[in-house]
Amino acid sequence: RAAARAVLCAPRLLRPVPRRPARVGQQRPRARRVRREAGRGGDPRPRGRSVVRLIRAAVPHMRQNKWGRIVNVTSISAKEPIAGLLLSNAYRAAVHGLAKTLSREFAPDGILVNNVCPGMHETDRLRHLGEIRGREAGISTEEALARMASAIPLGRLGQPEELAAAAVFLCSARASFITGQSIVVDGGASSFLT
């Protein structure tokens, strides 16, 4: 029921921000270029700002109701950095720091702030990564994905619904005493201590 309420409120909170249209022949403003580059895996700063903007937009409504749930979907890289992902690792760790800080500040208002940290789940992005690794190793995409899955103690990739279940739990009344936490959903793949 809590998750359903959050989903029903989301359209009101996520109204489009009015933008001034660019004049014909003008170069795109820097912010739009940066957002476009970030969508291709470049500078993560616009994503970080969007987390803050979304929280700023939602919190007044949550405070008014004396109830709210904020769940950030980050990555296990926030707890166990992944080689070659310098900016992503730093950005995700920053979101964890933000969530921990806000969890203490918003708790008196009945607002809980947590993170879910996915490992390898069967998504389009992971399939694309499997295609790349398969090409590099001279094997099929399915074989590359099977190799990835074999590195997970449960012996399989996670399903998106399993990650969603963790987020829904954190939004529910059953998680009413959990705030400031990062829940790892990776089939036991990570080796760090929490």
GROMACS .gro file of N, CA, C and O in nm, residues 70-191:
model
  488
   70ILE      N    1   1.228   0.763   0.081
   70ILE     CA    2   1.320   0.793  -0.028
   70ILE      C    3   1.412   0.673  -0.042
   70ILE      O    4   1.478   0.633   0.055
   71VAL      N    5   1.413   0.613  -0.160
   71VAL     CA    6   1.499   0.498  -0.186
   71VAL      C    7   1.582   0.530  -0.310
   71VAL      O    8   1.527   0.546  -0.419
   72ASN      N    9   1.712   0.540  -0.292
   72ASN     CA   10   1.804   0.563  -0.403
   72ASN      C   11   1.853   0.429  -0.456
   72ASN      O   12   1.892   0.343  -0.378
   73VAL      N   13   1.851   0.413  -0.586
   73VAL     CA   14   1.908   0.293  -0.647
   73VAL      C   15   2.049   0.331  -0.691
   73VAL      O   16   2.067   0.416  -0.779
   74THR      N   17   2.149   0.272  -0.627
   74THR     CA   18   2.288   0.307  -0.656
   74THR      C   19   2.357   0.188  -0.721
   74THR      O   20   2.320   0.147  -0.828
   75SER      N   21   2.455   0.131  -0.655
   75SER     CA   22   2.529   0.018  -0.708
   75SER      C   23   2.618  -0.037  -0.598
   75SER      O   24   2.652   0.035  -0.504
   76ILE      N   25   2.660  -0.162  -0.613
   76ILE     CA   26   2.756  -0.216  -0.518
   76ILE      C   27   2.888  -0.141  -0.528
   76ILE      O   28   2.969  -0.145  -0.436
   77SER      N   29   2.910  -0.067  -0.637
   77SER     CA   30   3.035   0.008  -0.654
   77SER      C   31   3.050   0.117  -0.548
   77SER      O   32   3.160   0.166  -0.525
   78ALA      N   33   2.941   0.155  -0.482
   78ALA     CA   34   2.951   0.254  -0.374
   78ALA      C   35   3.021   0.194  -0.252
   78ALA      O   36   3.080   0.266  -0.172
   79LYS      N   37   3.015   0.063  -0.237
   79LYS     CA   38   3.076  -0.004  -0.122
   79LYS      C   39   3.202  -0.080  -0.161
   79LYS      O   40   3.289  -0.101  -0.078
   80GLU      N   41   3.208  -0.123  -0.285
   80GLU     CA   42   3.323  -0.199  -0.334
   80GLU      C   43   3.352  -0.148  -0.475
   80GLU      O   44   3.293  -0.195  -0.572
   81PRO      N   45   3.440  -0.046  -0.486
   81PRO     CA   46   3.464   0.017  -0.616
   81PRO      C   47   3.499  -0.083  -0.726
   81PRO      O   48   3.567  -0.183  -0.703
   82ILE      N   49   3.448  -0.055  -0.846
   82ILE     CA   50   3.471  -0.139  -0.962
   82ILE      C   51   3.579  -0.074  -1.047
   82ILE      O   52   3.571   0.046  -1.079
   83ALA      N   53   3.682  -0.150  -1.083
   83ALA     CA   54   3.793  -0.098  -1.162
   83ALA      C   55   3.742  -0.034  -1.291
   83ALA      O   56   3.653  -0.086  -1.357
   84GLY      N   57   3.800   0.082  -1.324
   84GLY     CA   58   3.765   0.150  -1.448
   84GLY      C   59   3.643   0.238  -1.440
   84GLY      O   60   3.607   0.302  -1.538
   85LEU      N   61   3.577   0.244  -1.325
   85LEU     CA   62   3.456   0.326  -1.310
   85LEU      C   63   3.478   0.437  -1.207
   85LEU      O   64   3.398   0.455  -1.115
   86LEU      N   65   3.584   0.512  -1.222
   86LEU     CA   66   3.624   0.613  -1.125
   86LEU      C   67   3.511   0.709  -1.090
   86LEU      O   68   3.474   0.723  -0.973
   87LEU      N   69   3.453   0.775  -1.189
   87LEU     CA   70   3.348   0.873  -1.161
   87LEU      C   71   3.222   0.808  -1.106
   87LEU      O   72   3.160   0.861  -1.013
   88SER      N   73   3.184   0.696  -1.160
   88SER     CA   74   3.065   0.626  -1.113
   88SER      C   75   3.082   0.583  -0.968
   88SER      O   76   2.991   0.599  -0.886
   89ASN      N   77   3.199   0.528  -0.935
   89ASN     CA   78   3.226   0.486  -0.798
   89ASN      C   79   3.213   0.604  -0.701
   89ASN      O   80   3.152   0.594  -0.595
   90ALA      N   81   3.273   0.717  -0.739
   90ALA     CA   82   3.271   0.835  -0.652
   90ALA      C   83   3.130   0.891  -0.639
   90ALA      O   84   3.085   0.927  -0.529
   91TYR      N   85   3.057   0.899  -0.750
   91TYR     CA   86   2.922   0.951  -0.748
   91TYR      C   87   2.831   0.867  -0.658
   91TYR      O   88   2.756   0.919  -0.576
   92ARG      N   89   2.838   0.737  -0.673
   92ARG     CA   90   2.750   0.650  -0.596
   92ARG      C   91   2.783   0.655  -0.447
   92ARG      O   92   2.693   0.651  -0.363
   93ALA      N   93   2.909   0.666  -0.415
   93ALA     CA   94   2.947   0.681  -0.274
   93ALA      C   95   2.893   0.813  -0.218
   93ALA      O   96   2.849   0.820  -0.103
   94ALA      N   97   2.893   0.916  -0.301
   94ALA     CA   98   2.839   1.046  -0.258
   94ALA      C   99   2.689   1.036  -0.231
   94ALA      O  100   2.639   1.095  -0.134
   95VAL      N  101   2.616   0.961  -0.312
   95VAL     CA  102   2.473   0.943  -0.289
   95VAL      C  103   2.451   0.870  -0.157
   95VAL      O  104   2.359   0.903  -0.082
   96HIS      N  105   2.538   0.774  -0.125
   96HIS     CA  106   2.526   0.705   0.004
   96HIS      C  107   2.549   0.801   0.120
   96HIS      O  108   2.477   0.796   0.221
   97GLY      N  109   2.648   0.888   0.106
   97GLY     CA  110   2.672   0.989   0.210
   97GLY      C  111   2.554   1.083   0.226
   97GLY      O  112   2.515   1.118   0.338
   98LEU      N  113   2.496   1.124   0.114
   98LEU     CA  114   2.379   1.210   0.116
   98LEU      C  115   2.263   1.140   0.188
   98LEU      O  116   2.199   1.199   0.275
   99ALA      N  117   2.239   1.014   0.153
   99ALA     CA  118   2.129   0.940   0.215
   99ALA      C  119   2.149   0.925   0.365
   99ALA      O  120   2.054   0.940   0.442
  100LYS      N  121   2.271   0.898   0.407
  100LYS     CA  122   2.298   0.881   0.551
  100LYS      C  123   2.272   1.012   0.625
  100LYS      O  124   2.210   1.014   0.731
  101THR      N  125   2.319   1.122   0.567
  101THR     CA  126   2.299   1.253   0.629
  101THR      C  127   2.151   1.289   0.635
  101THR      O  128   2.100   1.328   0.740
  102LEU      N  129   2.081   1.273   0.523
  102LEU     CA  130   1.939   1.308   0.518
  102LEU      C  131   1.854   1.217   0.606
  102LEU      O  132   1.752   1.261   0.660
  103SER      N  133   1.895   1.092   0.622
  103SER     CA  134   1.817   1.000   0.705
  103SER      C  135   1.806   1.052   0.848
  103SER      O  136   1.702   1.040   0.911
  104ARG      N  137   1.912   1.112   0.896
  104ARG     CA  138   1.911   1.165   1.033
  104ARG      C  139   1.833   1.296   1.040
  104ARG      O  140   1.762   1.324   1.136
  105GLU      N  141   1.846   1.377   0.936
  105GLU     CA  142   1.777   1.507   0.935
  105GLU      C  143   1.626   1.493   0.916
  105GLU      O  144   1.549   1.569   0.972
  106PHE      N  145   1.584   1.395   0.835
  106PHE     CA  146   1.442   1.381   0.802
  106PHE      C  147   1.367   1.286   0.896
  106PHE      O  148   1.244   1.283   0.894
  107ALA      N  149   1.437   1.208   0.976
  107ALA     CA  150   1.371   1.110   1.064
  107ALA      C  151   1.263   1.172   1.154
  107ALA      O  152   1.155   1.114   1.168
  108PRO      N  153   1.287   1.289   1.215
  108PRO     CA  154   1.181   1.347   1.300
  108PRO      C  155   1.051   1.376   1.225
  108PRO      O  156   0.945   1.386   1.286
  109ASP      N  157   1.059   1.388   1.093
  109ASP     CA  158   0.940   1.414   1.011
  109ASP      C  159   0.877   1.286   0.959
  109ASP      O  160   0.786   1.291   0.874
  110GLY      N  161   0.926   1.169   1.002
  110GLY     CA  162   0.869   1.043   0.956
  110GLY      C  163   0.914   1.003   0.816
  110GLY      O  164   0.850   0.921   0.752
  111ILE      N  165   1.023   1.063   0.770
  111ILE     CA  166   1.075   1.035   0.635
  111ILE      C  167   1.197   0.945   0.649
  111ILE      O  168   1.293   0.978   0.719
  112LEU      N  169   1.192   0.830   0.584
  112LEU     CA  170   1.302   0.735   0.588
  112LEU      C  171   1.379   0.742   0.456
  112LEU      O  172   1.319   0.753   0.349
  113VAL      N  173   1.511   0.736   0.465
  113VAL     CA  174   1.598   0.747   0.348
  113VAL      C  175   1.693   0.628   0.345
  113VAL      O  176   1.768   0.606   0.440
  114ASN      N  177   1.688   0.551   0.238
  114ASN     CA  178   1.773   0.432   0.224
  114ASN      C  179   1.822   0.419   0.081
  114ASN      O  180   1.777   0.491  -0.009
  115ASN      N  181   1.913   0.325   0.061
  115ASN     CA  182   1.966   0.292  -0.072
  115ASN      C  183   1.948   0.144  -0.098
  115ASN      O  184   1.957   0.064  -0.005
  116VAL      N  185   1.927   0.108  -0.223
  116VAL     CA  186   1.940  -0.032  -0.265
  116VAL      C  187   2.057  -0.035  -0.362
  116VAL      O  188   2.072   0.053  -0.446
  117CYS      N  189   2.141  -0.136  -0.345
  117CYS     CA  190   2.266  -0.147  -0.422
  117CYS      C  191   2.262  -0.274  -0.506
  117CYS      O  192   2.294  -0.382  -0.455
  118PRO      N  193   2.223  -0.263  -0.632
  118PRO     CA  194   2.217  -0.384  -0.715
  118PRO      C  195   2.354  -0.432  -0.758
  118PRO      O  196   2.445  -0.353  -0.779
  119GLY      N  197   2.364  -0.563  -0.770
  119GLY     CA  198   2.478  -0.625  -0.833
  119GLY      C  199   2.440  -0.650  -0.979
  119GLY      O  200   2.381  -0.563  -1.043
  120MET      N  201   2.468  -0.769  -1.029
  120MET     CA  202   2.438  -0.800  -1.170
  120MET      C  203   2.296  -0.857  -1.181
  120MET      O  204   2.267  -0.964  -1.129
  121HIS      N  205   2.211  -0.781  -1.248
  121HIS     CA  206   2.073  -0.821  -1.273
  121HIS      C  207   2.050  -0.828  -1.424
  121HIS      O  208   2.112  -0.752  -1.499
  122GLU      N  209   1.962  -0.915  -1.465
  122GLU     CA  210   1.931  -0.930  -1.608
  122GLU      C  211   1.856  -0.808  -1.659
  122GLU      O  212   1.735  -0.800  -1.649
  123THR      N  213   1.934  -0.715  -1.712
  123THR     CA  214   1.879  -0.593  -1.769
  123THR      C  215   1.935  -0.576  -1.910
  123THR      O  216   2.029  -0.645  -1.949
  124ASP      N  217   1.879  -0.481  -1.984
  124ASP     CA  218   1.930  -0.452  -2.118
  124ASP      C  219   2.076  -0.407  -2.109
  124ASP      O  220   2.157  -0.443  -2.193
  125ARG      N  221   2.108  -0.328  -2.007
  125ARG     CA  222   2.245  -0.279  -1.990
  125ARG      C  223   2.342  -0.395  -1.968
  125ARG      O  224   2.450  -0.400  -2.026
  126LEU      N  225   2.305  -0.491  -1.885
  126LEU     CA  226   2.393  -0.604  -1.859
  126LEU      C  227   2.406  -0.692  -1.984
  126LEU      O  228   2.514  -0.743  -2.015
  127ARG      N  229   2.297  -0.706  -2.057
  127ARG     CA  230   2.303  -0.783  -2.182
  127ARG      C  231   2.399  -0.717  -2.280
  127ARG      O  232   2.478  -0.783  -2.346
  128HIS      N  233   2.395  -0.585  -2.288
  128HIS     CA  234   2.487  -0.511  -2.375
  128HIS      C  235   2.632  -0.535  -2.330
  128HIS      O  236   2.720  -0.556  -2.413
  129LEU      N  237   2.654  -0.532  -2.200
  129LEU     CA  238   2.788  -0.561  -2.147
  129LEU      C  239   2.829  -0.703  -2.183
  129LEU      O  240   2.945  -0.728  -2.219
  130GLY      N  241   2.735  -0.797  -2.177
  130GLY     CA  242   2.763  -0.935  -2.217
  130GLY      C  243   2.800  -0.945  -2.363
  130GLY      O  244   2.889  -1.024  -2.401
  131GLU      N  245   2.734  -0.865  -2.447
  131GLU     CA  246   2.769  -0.863  -2.590
  131GLU      C  247   2.912  -0.814  -2.611
  131GLU      O  248   2.988  -0.873  -2.688
  132ILE      N  249   2.947  -0.708  -2.540
  132ILE     CA  250   3.083  -0.652  -2.551
  132ILE      C  251   3.187  -0.754  -2.504
  132ILE      O  252   3.285  -0.782  -2.573
  133ARG      N  253   3.163  -0.811  -2.386
  133ARG     CA  254   3.259  -0.909  -2.333
  133ARG      C  255   3.266  -1.034  -2.421
  133ARG      O  256   3.372  -1.092  -2.437
  134GLY      N  257   3.153  -1.074  -2.476
  134GLY     CA  258   3.151  -1.190  -2.566
  134GLY      C  259   3.234  -1.165  -2.690
  134GLY      O  260   3.314  -1.251  -2.731
  135ARG      N  261   3.217  -1.046  -2.751
  135ARG     CA  262   3.296  -1.011  -2.869
  135ARG      C  263   3.445  -1.011  -2.837
  135ARG      O  264   3.526  -1.064  -2.912
  136GLU      N  265   3.480  -0.950  -2.722
  136GLU     CA  266   3.621  -0.941  -2.684
  136GLU      C  267   3.682  -1.079  -2.660
  136GLU      O  268   3.799  -1.102  -2.689
  137ALA      N  269   3.603  -1.172  -2.606
  137ALA     CA  270   3.654  -1.306  -2.574
  137ALA      C  271   3.629  -1.407  -2.686
  137ALA      O  272   3.672  -1.523  -2.674
  138GLY      N  273   3.559  -1.364  -2.790
  138GLY     CA  274   3.530  -1.456  -2.901
  138GLY      C  275   3.429  -1.563  -2.864
  138GLY      O  276   3.436  -1.676  -2.913
  139ILE      N  277   3.334  -1.528  -2.777
  139ILE     CA  278   3.230  -1.622  -2.735
  139ILE      C  279   3.094  -1.556  -2.755
  139ILE      O  280   3.084  -1.437  -2.783
  140SER      N  281   2.989  -1.634  -2.740
  140SER     CA  282   2.853  -1.579  -2.757
  140SER      C  283   2.816  -1.492  -2.637
  140SER      O  284   2.875  -1.502  -2.529
  141THR      N  285   2.716  -1.408  -2.658
  141THR     CA  286   2.664  -1.325  -2.550
  141THR      C  287   2.615  -1.413  -2.434
  141THR      O  288   2.640  -1.383  -2.318
  142GLU      N  289   2.545  -1.523  -2.469
  142GLU     CA  290   2.492  -1.612  -2.365
  142GLU      C  291   2.605  -1.671  -2.281
  142GLU      O  292   2.593  -1.682  -2.158
  143GLU      N  293   2.715  -1.709  -2.346
  143GLU     CA  294   2.829  -1.765  -2.273
  143GLU      C  295   2.893  -1.659  -2.184
  143GLU      O  296   2.929  -1.687  -2.070
  144ALA      N  297   2.902  -1.536  -2.233
  144ALA     CA  298   2.957  -1.427  -2.152
  144ALA      C  299   2.870  -1.402  -2.029
  144ALA      O  300   2.921  -1.385  -1.918
  145LEU      N  301   2.737  -1.403  -2.050
  145LEU     CA  302   2.646  -1.384  -1.936
  145LEU      C  303   2.655  -1.501  -1.838
  145LEU      O  304   2.649  -1.481  -1.716
  146ALA      N  305   2.671  -1.621  -1.889
  146ALA     CA  306   2.686  -1.739  -1.803
  146ALA      C  307   2.813  -1.728  -1.719
  146ALA      O  308   2.814  -1.764  -1.601
  147ARG      N  309   2.920  -1.677  -1.778
  147ARG     CA  310   3.045  -1.657  -1.702
  147ARG      C  311   3.025  -1.554  -1.591
  147ARG      O  312   3.075  -1.571  -1.481
  148MET      N  313   2.951  -1.448  -1.624
  148MET     CA  314   2.922  -1.346  -1.521
  148MET      C  315   2.842  -1.409  -1.407
  148MET      O  316   2.871  -1.385  -1.290
  149ALA      N  317   2.743  -1.487  -1.442
  149ALA     CA  318   2.658  -1.550  -1.342
  149ALA      C  319   2.736  -1.648  -1.256
  149ALA      O  320   2.710  -1.663  -1.136
  150SER      N  321   2.836  -1.714  -1.315
  150SER     CA  322   2.913  -1.813  -1.238
  150SER      C  323   2.997  -1.749  -1.129
  150SER      O  324   3.038  -1.815  -1.034
  151ALA      N  325   3.021  -1.617  -1.139
  151ALA     CA  326   3.097  -1.546  -1.036
  151ALA      C  327   3.010  -1.509  -0.915
  151ALA      O  328   3.061  -1.460  -0.815
  152ILE      N  329   2.881  -1.531  -0.926
  152ILE     CA  330   2.787  -1.499  -0.819
  152ILE      C  331   2.763  -1.626  -0.737
  152ILE      O  332   2.732  -1.730  -0.794
  153PRO      N  333   2.777  -1.620  -0.605
  153PRO     CA  334   2.757  -1.741  -0.524
  153PRO      C  335   2.625  -1.813  -0.549
  153PRO      O  336   2.621  -1.936  -0.544
  154LEU      N  337   2.518  -1.741  -0.577
  154LEU     CA  338   2.391  -1.807  -0.606
  154LEU      C  339   2.390  -1.872  -0.745
  154LEU      O  340   2.297  -1.944  -0.779
  155GLY      N  341   2.492  -1.843  -0.825
  155GLY     CA  342   2.506  -1.908  -0.955
  155GLY      C  343   2.415  -1.857  -1.065
  155GLY      O  344   2.395  -1.924  -1.165
  156ARG      N  345   2.359  -1.739  -1.048
  156ARG     CA  346   2.269  -1.684  -1.149
  156ARG      C  347   2.268  -1.532  -1.138
  156ARG      O  348   2.312  -1.475  -1.038
  157LEU      N  349   2.219  -1.469  -1.244
  157LEU     CA  350   2.200  -1.325  -1.242
  157LEU      C  351   2.070  -1.294  -1.169
  157LEU      O  352   1.977  -1.375  -1.167
  158GLY      N  353   2.064  -1.176  -1.109
  158GLY     CA  354   1.942  -1.135  -1.042
  158GLY      C  355   1.837  -1.092  -1.142
  158GLY      O  356   1.866  -1.056  -1.256
  159GLN      N  357   1.713  -1.098  -1.101
  159GLN     CA  358   1.601  -1.051  -1.182
  159GLN      C  359   1.564  -0.910  -1.136
  159GLN      O  360   1.570  -0.880  -1.016
  160PRO      N  361   1.526  -0.822  -1.228
  160PRO     CA  362   1.487  -0.686  -1.188
  160PRO      C  363   1.379  -0.685  -1.080
  160PRO      O  364   1.380  -0.599  -0.992
  161GLU      N  365   1.289  -0.783  -1.083
  161GLU     CA  366   1.182  -0.790  -0.983
  161GLU      C  367   1.238  -0.812  -0.843
  161GLU      O  368   1.177  -0.770  -0.744
  162GLU      N  369   1.352  -0.879  -0.833
  162GLU     CA  370   1.413  -0.903  -0.701
  162GLU      C  371   1.467  -0.773  -0.643
  162GLU      O  372   1.455  -0.748  -0.523
  163LEU      N  373   1.522  -0.689  -0.728
  163LEU     CA  374   1.569  -0.558  -0.683
  163LEU      C  375   1.449  -0.471  -0.644
  163LEU      O  376   1.450  -0.406  -0.540
  164ALA      N  377   1.346  -0.475  -0.727
  164ALA     CA  378   1.225  -0.398  -0.698
  164ALA      C  379   1.162  -0.440  -0.566
  164ALA      O  380   1.114  -0.355  -0.490
  165ALA      N  381   1.166  -0.569  -0.534
  165ALA     CA  382   1.109  -0.617  -0.408
  165ALA      C  383   1.180  -0.556  -0.288
  165ALA      O  384   1.115  -0.523  -0.188
  166ALA      N  385   1.310  -0.538  -0.298
  166ALA     CA  386   1.385  -0.475  -0.188
  166ALA      C  387   1.341  -0.330  -0.172
  166ALA      O  388   1.321  -0.282  -0.059
  167ALA      N  389   1.325  -0.258  -0.284
  167ALA     CA  390   1.282  -0.118  -0.277
  167ALA      C  391   1.140  -0.107  -0.222
  167ALA      O  392   1.111  -0.021  -0.139
  168VAL      N  393   1.051  -0.196  -0.267
  168VAL     CA  394   0.912  -0.194  -0.218
  168VAL      C  395   0.910  -0.221  -0.067
  168VAL      O  396   0.838  -0.155   0.008
  169PHE      N  397   0.992  -0.317  -0.022
  169PHE     CA  398   0.999  -0.344   0.121
  169PHE      C  399   1.041  -0.219   0.198
  169PHE      O  400   0.980  -0.185   0.300
  170LEU      N  401   1.142  -0.149   0.149
  170LEU     CA  402   1.189  -0.028   0.218
  170LEU      C  403   1.083   0.082   0.219
  170LEU      O  404   1.087   0.171   0.305
  171CYS      N  405   0.989   0.078   0.127
  171CYS     CA  406   0.879   0.175   0.123
  171CYS      C  407   0.760   0.132   0.208
  171CYS      O  408   0.666   0.209   0.227
  172SER      N  409   0.764   0.012   0.259
  172SER     CA  410   0.648  -0.042   0.331
  172SER      C  411   0.652  -0.009   0.480
  172SER      O  412   0.754   0.033   0.535
  173ALA      N  413   0.539  -0.033   0.546
  173ALA     CA  414   0.530  -0.013   0.691
  173ALA      C  415   0.617  -0.112   0.766
  173ALA      O  416   0.662  -0.084   0.877
  174ARG      N  417   0.645  -0.227   0.707
  174ARG     CA  418   0.730  -0.327   0.773
  174ARG      C  419   0.874  -0.280   0.788
  174ARG      O  420   0.949  -0.336   0.865
  175ALA      N  421   0.912  -0.178   0.713
  175ALA     CA  422   1.049  -0.124   0.721
  175ALA      C  423   1.050   0.010   0.795
  175ALA      O  424   1.138   0.092   0.776
  176SER      N  425   0.952   0.032   0.882
  176SER     CA  426   0.936   0.162   0.947
  176SER      C  427   1.045   0.197   1.048
  176SER      O  428   1.048   0.310   1.097
  177PHE      N  429   1.136   0.105   1.076
  177PHE     CA  430   1.246   0.133   1.170
  177PHE      C  431   1.381   0.120   1.098
  177PHE      O  432   1.484   0.105   1.161
  178ILE      N  433   1.379   0.126   0.965
  178ILE     CA  434   1.501   0.116   0.886
  178ILE      C  435   1.522   0.248   0.813
  178ILE      O  436   1.441   0.287   0.729
  179THR      N  437   1.630   0.316   0.845
  179THR     CA  438   1.664   0.440   0.775
  179THR      C  439   1.815   0.458   0.776
  179THR      O  440   1.884   0.409   0.867
  180GLY      N  441   1.866   0.520   0.672
  180GLY     CA  442   2.010   0.544   0.660
  180GLY      C  443   2.089   0.420   0.622
  180GLY      O  444   2.210   0.415   0.642
  181GLN      N  445   2.022   0.322   0.563
  181GLN     CA  446   2.089   0.195   0.532
  181GLN      C  447   2.105   0.176   0.381
  181GLN      O  448   2.032   0.234   0.302
  182SER      N  449   2.200   0.091   0.347
  182SER     CA  450   2.223   0.053   0.207
  182SER      C  451   2.208  -0.098   0.198
  182SER      O  452   2.289  -0.172   0.255
  183ILE      N  453   2.105  -0.141   0.131
  183ILE     CA  454   2.073  -0.283   0.119
  183ILE      C  455   2.132  -0.336  -0.012
  183ILE      O  456   2.097  -0.290  -0.120
  184VAL      N  457   2.222  -0.432   0.000
  184VAL     CA  458   2.288  -0.489  -0.117
  184VAL      C  459   2.205  -0.606  -0.169
  184VAL      O  460   2.167  -0.695  -0.094
  185VAL      N  461   2.177  -0.604  -0.300
  185VAL     CA  462   2.099  -0.709  -0.365
  185VAL      C  463   2.185  -0.762  -0.479
  185VAL      O  464   2.176  -0.718  -0.593
  186ASP      N  465   2.276  -0.854  -0.446
  186ASP     CA  466   2.373  -0.900  -0.545
  186ASP      C  467   2.400  -1.051  -0.546
  186ASP      O  468   2.497  -1.097  -0.601
  187GLY      N  469   2.314  -1.127  -0.481
  187GLY     CA  470   2.330  -1.272  -0.480
  187GLY      C  471   2.453  -1.320  -0.406
  187GLY      O  472   2.499  -1.431  -0.426
  188GLY      N  473   2.508  -1.234  -0.319
  188GLY     CA  474   2.626  -1.270  -0.242
  188GLY      C  475   2.758  -1.243  -0.313
  188GLY      O  476   2.864  -1.284  -0.266
  189ALA      N  477   2.754  -1.170  -0.425
  189ALA     CA  478   2.876  -1.147  -0.505
  189ALA      C  479   2.978  -1.056  -0.438
  189ALA      O  480   3.098  -1.074  -0.458
  190SER      N  481   2.932  -0.959  -0.361
  190SER     CA  482   3.026  -0.866  -0.300
  190SER      C  483   3.100  -0.932  -0.183
  190SER      O  484   3.046  -1.020  -0.117
  191SER      N  485   3.222  -0.886  -0.162
  191SER     CA  486   3.303  -0.947  -0.055
  191SER      C  487   3.326  -0.853   0.063
  191SER      O  488   3.396  -0.889   0.158
   0.00000   0.00000   0.00000
